[in-house]
XYZ file of C-alpha atoms in Angstrom:
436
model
C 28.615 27.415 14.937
C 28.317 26.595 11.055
C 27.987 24.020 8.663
C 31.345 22.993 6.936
C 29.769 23.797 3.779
C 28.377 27.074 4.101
C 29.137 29.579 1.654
C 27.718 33.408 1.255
C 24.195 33.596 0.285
C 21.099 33.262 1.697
C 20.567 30.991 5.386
C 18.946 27.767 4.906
C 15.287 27.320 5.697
C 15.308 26.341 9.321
C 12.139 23.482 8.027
C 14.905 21.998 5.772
C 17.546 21.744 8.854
C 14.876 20.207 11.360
C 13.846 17.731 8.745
C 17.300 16.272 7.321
C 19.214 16.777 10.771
C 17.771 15.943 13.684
C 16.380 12.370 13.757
C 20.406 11.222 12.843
C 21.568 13.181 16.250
C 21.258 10.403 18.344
C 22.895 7.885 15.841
C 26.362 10.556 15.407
C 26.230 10.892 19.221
C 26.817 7.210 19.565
C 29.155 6.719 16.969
C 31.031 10.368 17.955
C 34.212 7.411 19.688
C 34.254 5.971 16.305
C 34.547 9.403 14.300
C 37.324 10.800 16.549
C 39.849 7.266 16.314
C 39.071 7.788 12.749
C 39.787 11.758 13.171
C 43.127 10.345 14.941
C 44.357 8.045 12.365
C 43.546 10.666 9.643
C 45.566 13.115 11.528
C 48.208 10.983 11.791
C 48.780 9.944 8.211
C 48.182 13.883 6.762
C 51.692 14.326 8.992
C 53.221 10.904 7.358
C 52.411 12.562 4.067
C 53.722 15.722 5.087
C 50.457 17.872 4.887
C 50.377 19.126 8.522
C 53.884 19.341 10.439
C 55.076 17.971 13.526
C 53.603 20.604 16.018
C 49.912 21.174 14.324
C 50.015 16.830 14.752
C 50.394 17.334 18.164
C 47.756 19.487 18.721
C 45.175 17.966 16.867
C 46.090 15.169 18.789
C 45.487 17.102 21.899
C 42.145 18.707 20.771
C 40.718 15.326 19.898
C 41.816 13.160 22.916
C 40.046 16.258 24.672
C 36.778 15.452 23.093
C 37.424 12.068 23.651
C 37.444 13.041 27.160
C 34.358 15.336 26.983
C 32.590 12.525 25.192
C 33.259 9.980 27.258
C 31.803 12.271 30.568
C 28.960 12.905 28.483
C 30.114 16.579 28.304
C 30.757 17.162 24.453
C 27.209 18.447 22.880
C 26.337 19.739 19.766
C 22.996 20.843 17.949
C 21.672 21.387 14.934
C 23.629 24.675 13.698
C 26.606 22.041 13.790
C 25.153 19.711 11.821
C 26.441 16.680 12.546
C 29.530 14.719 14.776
C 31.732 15.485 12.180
C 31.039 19.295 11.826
C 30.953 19.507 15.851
C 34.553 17.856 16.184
C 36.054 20.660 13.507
C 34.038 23.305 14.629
C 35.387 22.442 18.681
C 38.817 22.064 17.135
C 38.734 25.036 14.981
C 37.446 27.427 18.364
C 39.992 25.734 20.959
C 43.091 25.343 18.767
C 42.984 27.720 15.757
C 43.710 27.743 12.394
C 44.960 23.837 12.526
C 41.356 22.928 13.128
C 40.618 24.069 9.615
C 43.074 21.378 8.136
C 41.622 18.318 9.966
C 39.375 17.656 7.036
C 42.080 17.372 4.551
C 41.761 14.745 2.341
C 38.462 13.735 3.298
C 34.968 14.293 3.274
C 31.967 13.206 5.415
C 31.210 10.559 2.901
C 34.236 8.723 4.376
C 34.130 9.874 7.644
C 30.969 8.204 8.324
C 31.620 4.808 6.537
C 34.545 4.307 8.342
C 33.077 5.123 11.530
C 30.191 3.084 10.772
C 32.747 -0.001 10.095
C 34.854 0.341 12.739
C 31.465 0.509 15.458
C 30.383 -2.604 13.117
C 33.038 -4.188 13.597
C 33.565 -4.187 16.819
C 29.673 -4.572 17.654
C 29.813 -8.180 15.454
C 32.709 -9.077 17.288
C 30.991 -8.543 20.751
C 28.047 -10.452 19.488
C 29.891 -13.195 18.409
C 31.833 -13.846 21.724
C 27.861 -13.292 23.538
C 26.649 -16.093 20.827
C 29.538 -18.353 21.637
C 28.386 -18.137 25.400
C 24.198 -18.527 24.371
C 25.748 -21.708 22.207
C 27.570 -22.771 25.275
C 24.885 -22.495 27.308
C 22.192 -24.748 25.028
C 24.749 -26.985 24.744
C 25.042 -27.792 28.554
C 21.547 -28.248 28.311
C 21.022 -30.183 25.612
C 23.451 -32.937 27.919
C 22.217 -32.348 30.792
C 19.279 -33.655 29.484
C 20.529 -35.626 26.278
C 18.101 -38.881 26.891
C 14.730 -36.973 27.994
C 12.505 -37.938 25.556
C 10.281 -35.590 23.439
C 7.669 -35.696 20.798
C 9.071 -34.586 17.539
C 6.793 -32.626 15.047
C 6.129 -32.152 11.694
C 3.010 -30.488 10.275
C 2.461 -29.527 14.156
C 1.634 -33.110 14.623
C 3.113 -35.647 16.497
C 5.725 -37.250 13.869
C 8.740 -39.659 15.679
C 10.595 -40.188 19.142
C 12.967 -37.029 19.425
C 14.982 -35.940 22.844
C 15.385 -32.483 24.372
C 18.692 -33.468 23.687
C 17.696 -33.348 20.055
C 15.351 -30.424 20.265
C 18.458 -28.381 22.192
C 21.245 -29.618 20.039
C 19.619 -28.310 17.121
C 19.568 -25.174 18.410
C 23.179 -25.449 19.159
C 24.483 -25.933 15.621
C 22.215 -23.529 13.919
C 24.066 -20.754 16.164
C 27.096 -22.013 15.143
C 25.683 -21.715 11.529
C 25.059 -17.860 12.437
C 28.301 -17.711 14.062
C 29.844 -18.421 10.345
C 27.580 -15.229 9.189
C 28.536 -13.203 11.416
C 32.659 -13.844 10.555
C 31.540 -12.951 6.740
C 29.871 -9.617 7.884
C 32.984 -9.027 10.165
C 35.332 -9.470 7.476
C 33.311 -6.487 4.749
C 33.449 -4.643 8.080
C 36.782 -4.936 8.321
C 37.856 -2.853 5.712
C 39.265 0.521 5.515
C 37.083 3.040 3.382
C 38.916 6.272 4.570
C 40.696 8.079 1.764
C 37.889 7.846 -0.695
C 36.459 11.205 0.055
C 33.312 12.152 -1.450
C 33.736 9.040 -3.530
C 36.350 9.753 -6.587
C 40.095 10.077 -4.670
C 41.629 12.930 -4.308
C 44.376 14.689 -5.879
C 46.290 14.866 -2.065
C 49.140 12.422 -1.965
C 47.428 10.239 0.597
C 48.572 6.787 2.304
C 45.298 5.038 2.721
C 47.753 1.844 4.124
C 48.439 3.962 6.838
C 45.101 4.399 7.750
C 44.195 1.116 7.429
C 47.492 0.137 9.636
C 47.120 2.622 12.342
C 43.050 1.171 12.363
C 43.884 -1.812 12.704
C 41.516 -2.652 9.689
C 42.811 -6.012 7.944
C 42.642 -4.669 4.540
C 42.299 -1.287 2.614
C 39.041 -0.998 0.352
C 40.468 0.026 -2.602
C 37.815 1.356 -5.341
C 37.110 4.994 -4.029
C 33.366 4.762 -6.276
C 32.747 1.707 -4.515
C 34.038 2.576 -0.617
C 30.715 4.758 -1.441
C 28.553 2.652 -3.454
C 29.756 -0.558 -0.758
C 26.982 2.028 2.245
C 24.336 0.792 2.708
C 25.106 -3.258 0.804
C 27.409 -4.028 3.925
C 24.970 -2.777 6.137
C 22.582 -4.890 4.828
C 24.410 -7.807 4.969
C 25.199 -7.069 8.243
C 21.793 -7.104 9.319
C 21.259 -10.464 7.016
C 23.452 -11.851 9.367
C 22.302 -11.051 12.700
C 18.475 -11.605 11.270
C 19.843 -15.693 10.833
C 20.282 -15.145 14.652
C 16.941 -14.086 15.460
C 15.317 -16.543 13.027
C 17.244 -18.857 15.412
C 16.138 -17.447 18.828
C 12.748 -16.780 17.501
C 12.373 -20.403 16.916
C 13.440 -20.862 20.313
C 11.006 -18.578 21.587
C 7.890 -19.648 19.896
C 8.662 -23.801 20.724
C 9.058 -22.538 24.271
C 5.917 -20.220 24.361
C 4.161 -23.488 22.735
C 5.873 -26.356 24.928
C 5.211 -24.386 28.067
C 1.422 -23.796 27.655
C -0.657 -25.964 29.533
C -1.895 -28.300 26.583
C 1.805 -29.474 26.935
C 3.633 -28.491 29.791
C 7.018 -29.606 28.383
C 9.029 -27.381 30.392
C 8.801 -25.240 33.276
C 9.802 -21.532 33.223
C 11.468 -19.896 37.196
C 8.257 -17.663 37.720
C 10.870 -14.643 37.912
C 11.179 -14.310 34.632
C 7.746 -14.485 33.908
C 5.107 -11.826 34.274
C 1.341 -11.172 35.061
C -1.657 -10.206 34.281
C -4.277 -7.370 35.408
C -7.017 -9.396 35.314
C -6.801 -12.872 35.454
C -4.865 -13.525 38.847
C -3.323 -17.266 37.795
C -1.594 -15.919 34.660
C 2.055 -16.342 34.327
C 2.794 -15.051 31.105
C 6.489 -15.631 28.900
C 6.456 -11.636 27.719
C 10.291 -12.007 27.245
C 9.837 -14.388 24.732
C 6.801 -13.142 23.312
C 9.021 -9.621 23.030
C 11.945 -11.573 21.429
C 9.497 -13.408 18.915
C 8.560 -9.475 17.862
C 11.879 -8.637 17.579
C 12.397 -11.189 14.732
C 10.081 -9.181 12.560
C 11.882 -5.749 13.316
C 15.283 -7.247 12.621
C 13.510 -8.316 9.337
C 12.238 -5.001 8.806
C 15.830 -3.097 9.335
C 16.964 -5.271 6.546
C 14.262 -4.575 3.706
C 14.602 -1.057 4.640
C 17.985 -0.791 4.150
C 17.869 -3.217 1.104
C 15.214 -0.566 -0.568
C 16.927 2.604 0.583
C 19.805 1.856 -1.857
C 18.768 -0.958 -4.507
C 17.752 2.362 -6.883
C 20.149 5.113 -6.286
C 22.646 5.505 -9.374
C 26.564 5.193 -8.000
C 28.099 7.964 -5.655
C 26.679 9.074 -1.885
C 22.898 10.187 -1.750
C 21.641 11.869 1.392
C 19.283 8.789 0.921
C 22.238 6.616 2.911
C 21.143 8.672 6.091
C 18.835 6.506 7.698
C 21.014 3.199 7.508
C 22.951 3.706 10.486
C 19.367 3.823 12.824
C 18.421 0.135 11.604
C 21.797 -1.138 12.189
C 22.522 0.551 15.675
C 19.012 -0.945 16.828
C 19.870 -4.433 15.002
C 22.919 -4.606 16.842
C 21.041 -3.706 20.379
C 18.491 -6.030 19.599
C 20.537 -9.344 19.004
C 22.525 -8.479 21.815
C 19.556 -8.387 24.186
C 18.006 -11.203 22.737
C 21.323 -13.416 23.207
C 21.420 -12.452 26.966
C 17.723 -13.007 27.592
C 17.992 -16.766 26.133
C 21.207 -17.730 28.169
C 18.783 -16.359 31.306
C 16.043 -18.292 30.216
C 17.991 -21.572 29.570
C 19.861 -21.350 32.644
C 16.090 -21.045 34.397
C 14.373 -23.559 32.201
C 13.548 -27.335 33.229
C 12.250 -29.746 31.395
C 9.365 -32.484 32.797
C 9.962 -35.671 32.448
C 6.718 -37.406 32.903
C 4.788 -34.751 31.205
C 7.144 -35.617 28.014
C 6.723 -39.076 28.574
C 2.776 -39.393 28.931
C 2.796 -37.246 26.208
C 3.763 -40.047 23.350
C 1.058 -41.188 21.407
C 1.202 -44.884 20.132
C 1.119 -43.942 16.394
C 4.511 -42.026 16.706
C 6.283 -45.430 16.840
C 4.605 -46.334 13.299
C 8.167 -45.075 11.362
C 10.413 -47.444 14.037
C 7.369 -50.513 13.255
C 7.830 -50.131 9.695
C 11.944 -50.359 10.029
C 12.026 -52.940 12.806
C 10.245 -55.045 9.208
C 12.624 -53.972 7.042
C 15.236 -55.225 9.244
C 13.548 -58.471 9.212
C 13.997 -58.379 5.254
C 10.190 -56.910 3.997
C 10.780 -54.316 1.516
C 9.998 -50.572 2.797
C 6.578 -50.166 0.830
C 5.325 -53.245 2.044
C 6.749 -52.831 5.672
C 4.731 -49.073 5.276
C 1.718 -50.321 4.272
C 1.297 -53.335 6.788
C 2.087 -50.778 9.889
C -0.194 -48.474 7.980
C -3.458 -50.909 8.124
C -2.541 -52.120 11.589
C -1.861 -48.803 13.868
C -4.619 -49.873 16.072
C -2.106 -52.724 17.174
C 0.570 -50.640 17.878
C 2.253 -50.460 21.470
C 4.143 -48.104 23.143
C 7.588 -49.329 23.709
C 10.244 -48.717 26.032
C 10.886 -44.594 25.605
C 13.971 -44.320 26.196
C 15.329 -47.553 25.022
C 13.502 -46.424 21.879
C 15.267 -43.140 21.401
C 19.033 -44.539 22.933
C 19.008 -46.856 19.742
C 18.983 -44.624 17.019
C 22.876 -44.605 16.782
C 23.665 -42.613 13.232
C 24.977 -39.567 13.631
C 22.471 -36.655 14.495
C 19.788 -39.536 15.945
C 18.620 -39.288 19.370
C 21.177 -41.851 20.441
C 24.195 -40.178 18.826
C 24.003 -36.294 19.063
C 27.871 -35.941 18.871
C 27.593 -33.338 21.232
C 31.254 -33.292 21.987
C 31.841 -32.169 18.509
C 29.574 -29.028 19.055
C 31.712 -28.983 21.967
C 35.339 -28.785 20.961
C 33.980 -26.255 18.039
C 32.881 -23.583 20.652
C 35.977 -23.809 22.230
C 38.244 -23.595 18.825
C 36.071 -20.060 18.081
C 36.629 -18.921 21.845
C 40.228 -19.489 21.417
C 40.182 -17.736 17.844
C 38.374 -14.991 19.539
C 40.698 -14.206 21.953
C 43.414 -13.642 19.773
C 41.944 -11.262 18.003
């Protein structure tokens, strides 16, 4: 096999192949589904414009459901001397079907081919995510009223502050996913635009119906500038992997309470011993690795993003081989959130809180904030109210708990949660889901 650009003249350096080929293999191999719809769709519109006829349509059509079919067995290989996905699917058409394999890459160039593969397996990746969010959301949710009046220590400064809930601690949880869930519908919609058409980045002088494309896609828009289709690789990535980094900061947080609240110094909760694992040494070690691992995971998510933020914050406008390495921090972004999402749904539906542990765990000053207001109630201004309680938190006593926290009836206090709001939104974005 050969490259598609190779011309007469001297072979390249077999160093310079192995160094700018190889590491992206695995990336084109698992975009390759992506690449041939694309390959379909371009087909398709090249005999709308009348640049291939009627019977070279069909078999291109033929030659790339084919290595849809090899791909999908696993069965459709390439290797270096082909370059890449894109070269492989010419080069197979070009050997099984003849000279028509030659005109597949009409009106296009590789630039193209591998944004709009990238956006279509972004697109649809998001999408997945966000219907595996909706169900982590759900899922916190159910526990957050299942257990809506347990109460909790809250913290600030990692020192006991006020009364809280697990309701509370839960529920928060629940709306900052729903928070990422609005990221995620921004970074679907620059996905879900059509760069195919813009070639190597300036048009070309082929009478073209990118709207076709973009139809026969299903994309919801066309992108129009063909500089920026090119100088748009690499941005959208990165804002792809903005978003699903919100949605680790989230689980992370998740992770590292846990990891804290479940030590023995608190024993807030109780993890199923399944999903737990040991140690080598000590034999009474159960340790929470899957969190620990997620926790990690933040910081790589994090890392994808700077990378890809660096990569192409300096390159002047038009494609640079630079633009490579983006798709290998987004493909492992995407595999990462998705894991992460499943592990916390297992984790939640494994986790239980204790009660008494929670509840013997209140210290007498964190009731100093509710003294102070119970004597502005009675008409003392705040400062004075704060500075009374503050000289006297030796006399404090511990209330009724749960009275204490069931009181507190604003919206987003312990006693008000408005939980069946969170509710009713998850099941508006499941329905809007499902229609897509």
């Amino acid at each position: 096999m050969t490259t598609l650009w190779k011309k007469s003249g001297p072979s390249q350096h077999p160093a310079v192949s192995n160094y700018i080929i190889s590491p992206e293999c695995a990336e084109d191999k698992l975009l390759l589904e992506y690449d041939l719809q694309a390959s379909l769709a371009h087909s398709q519109m090249l005999h709308h414009v009348g640049l291939i006829n009627a019977k070279e349509l069909k078999l291109l059509t033929q030659g790339l459901k084919k290595i849809q079919e090899l791909n999908h067995d696993g069965n459709f290989t390439w290797d270096r001397s082909d370059e890449d996905s894109h070269t492989a699917i010419e080069n197979h058409l070009t050997h099984h079907y003849g000279e028509v394999g030659k005109k597949i890459h009409m009106g296009r160039s590789r630039n193209d081919q591998v944004l709009v593969m990238t956006r279509l397996f972004s697109r649809g990746k998001i999408s997945t995510i966000q219907g595996i969010l909706l169900s982590t959301t759900h899922t916190l949710l159910q526990f957050a009223k299942q257990h809506e009046f347990i109460p909790m220590p809250g913290y600030t400064h990692t020192q006991q502050a006020m009364p809280s809930s697990v309701g509370q601690w839960a529920g928060s949880f629940v709306e900052s996913l729903l928070d990422d869930y609005a990221l995620l519908e921004s970074a679907h919609s620059l996905n879900d635009q059509n760069p195919l058409g813009s070639a190597a980045g300036f048009g070309t002088s082929l009478p073209l119906d990118r709207d076709f494309t973009t139809q026969a896609l299903g994309f919801k828009r066309t992108q129009i500038n063909a500089l920026y289709c090119q100088n748009s690789r690499g941005k959208i990535e990165s804002f792809t992997i903005s978003a699903l980094f919100q949605v680790m900061l989230t689980l992370g947080k998740i992770a590292n309470d846990l990891i804290w609240f479940m030590s023995k110094e608190f024993d807030f909760f109780t993890l199923d011993a399944a999903l737990t694992t040991g140690s080598s040494i000590m034999p009474q070690k159960k340790n929470f690795d899957i969190l620990e691992v997620l926790r990690a995971n933040v910081s790589s998510i994090f890392a994808n993003q700077v990378e890809l933020q660096m990569v192409g914050h300096n390159l002047i406008s038009g494609y640079h081989k630079d633009l490579k390495i983006t798709k290998k921090g987004l493909i492992e972004s995407f595999k990462i959130v998705e894991e992460s999402l499943k592990m916390i749904i297992l984790v939640f539906q494994h986790l239980k809180p204790n009660p008494e542990k929670l509840e013997q765990s209140f210290s007498v000053e964190i009731f100093a904030t509710d003294q102070v207001n119970a004597l502005v109630q009675q008409g003392v201004p705040f400062r004075a109210a704060y500075q009374s309680v503050a000289e006297q938190l030796h006399t404090l006593k511990k209330p009724d708990i749960l009275g204490n926290i069931s009181s507190k009836k604003h919206v987003g206090a312990t006693g008000n949660l408005c939980l069946k709001k969170y509710a009713r939104q998850i099941k508006e974005l499941k329905i809007r889901i499902n229609r897509l």
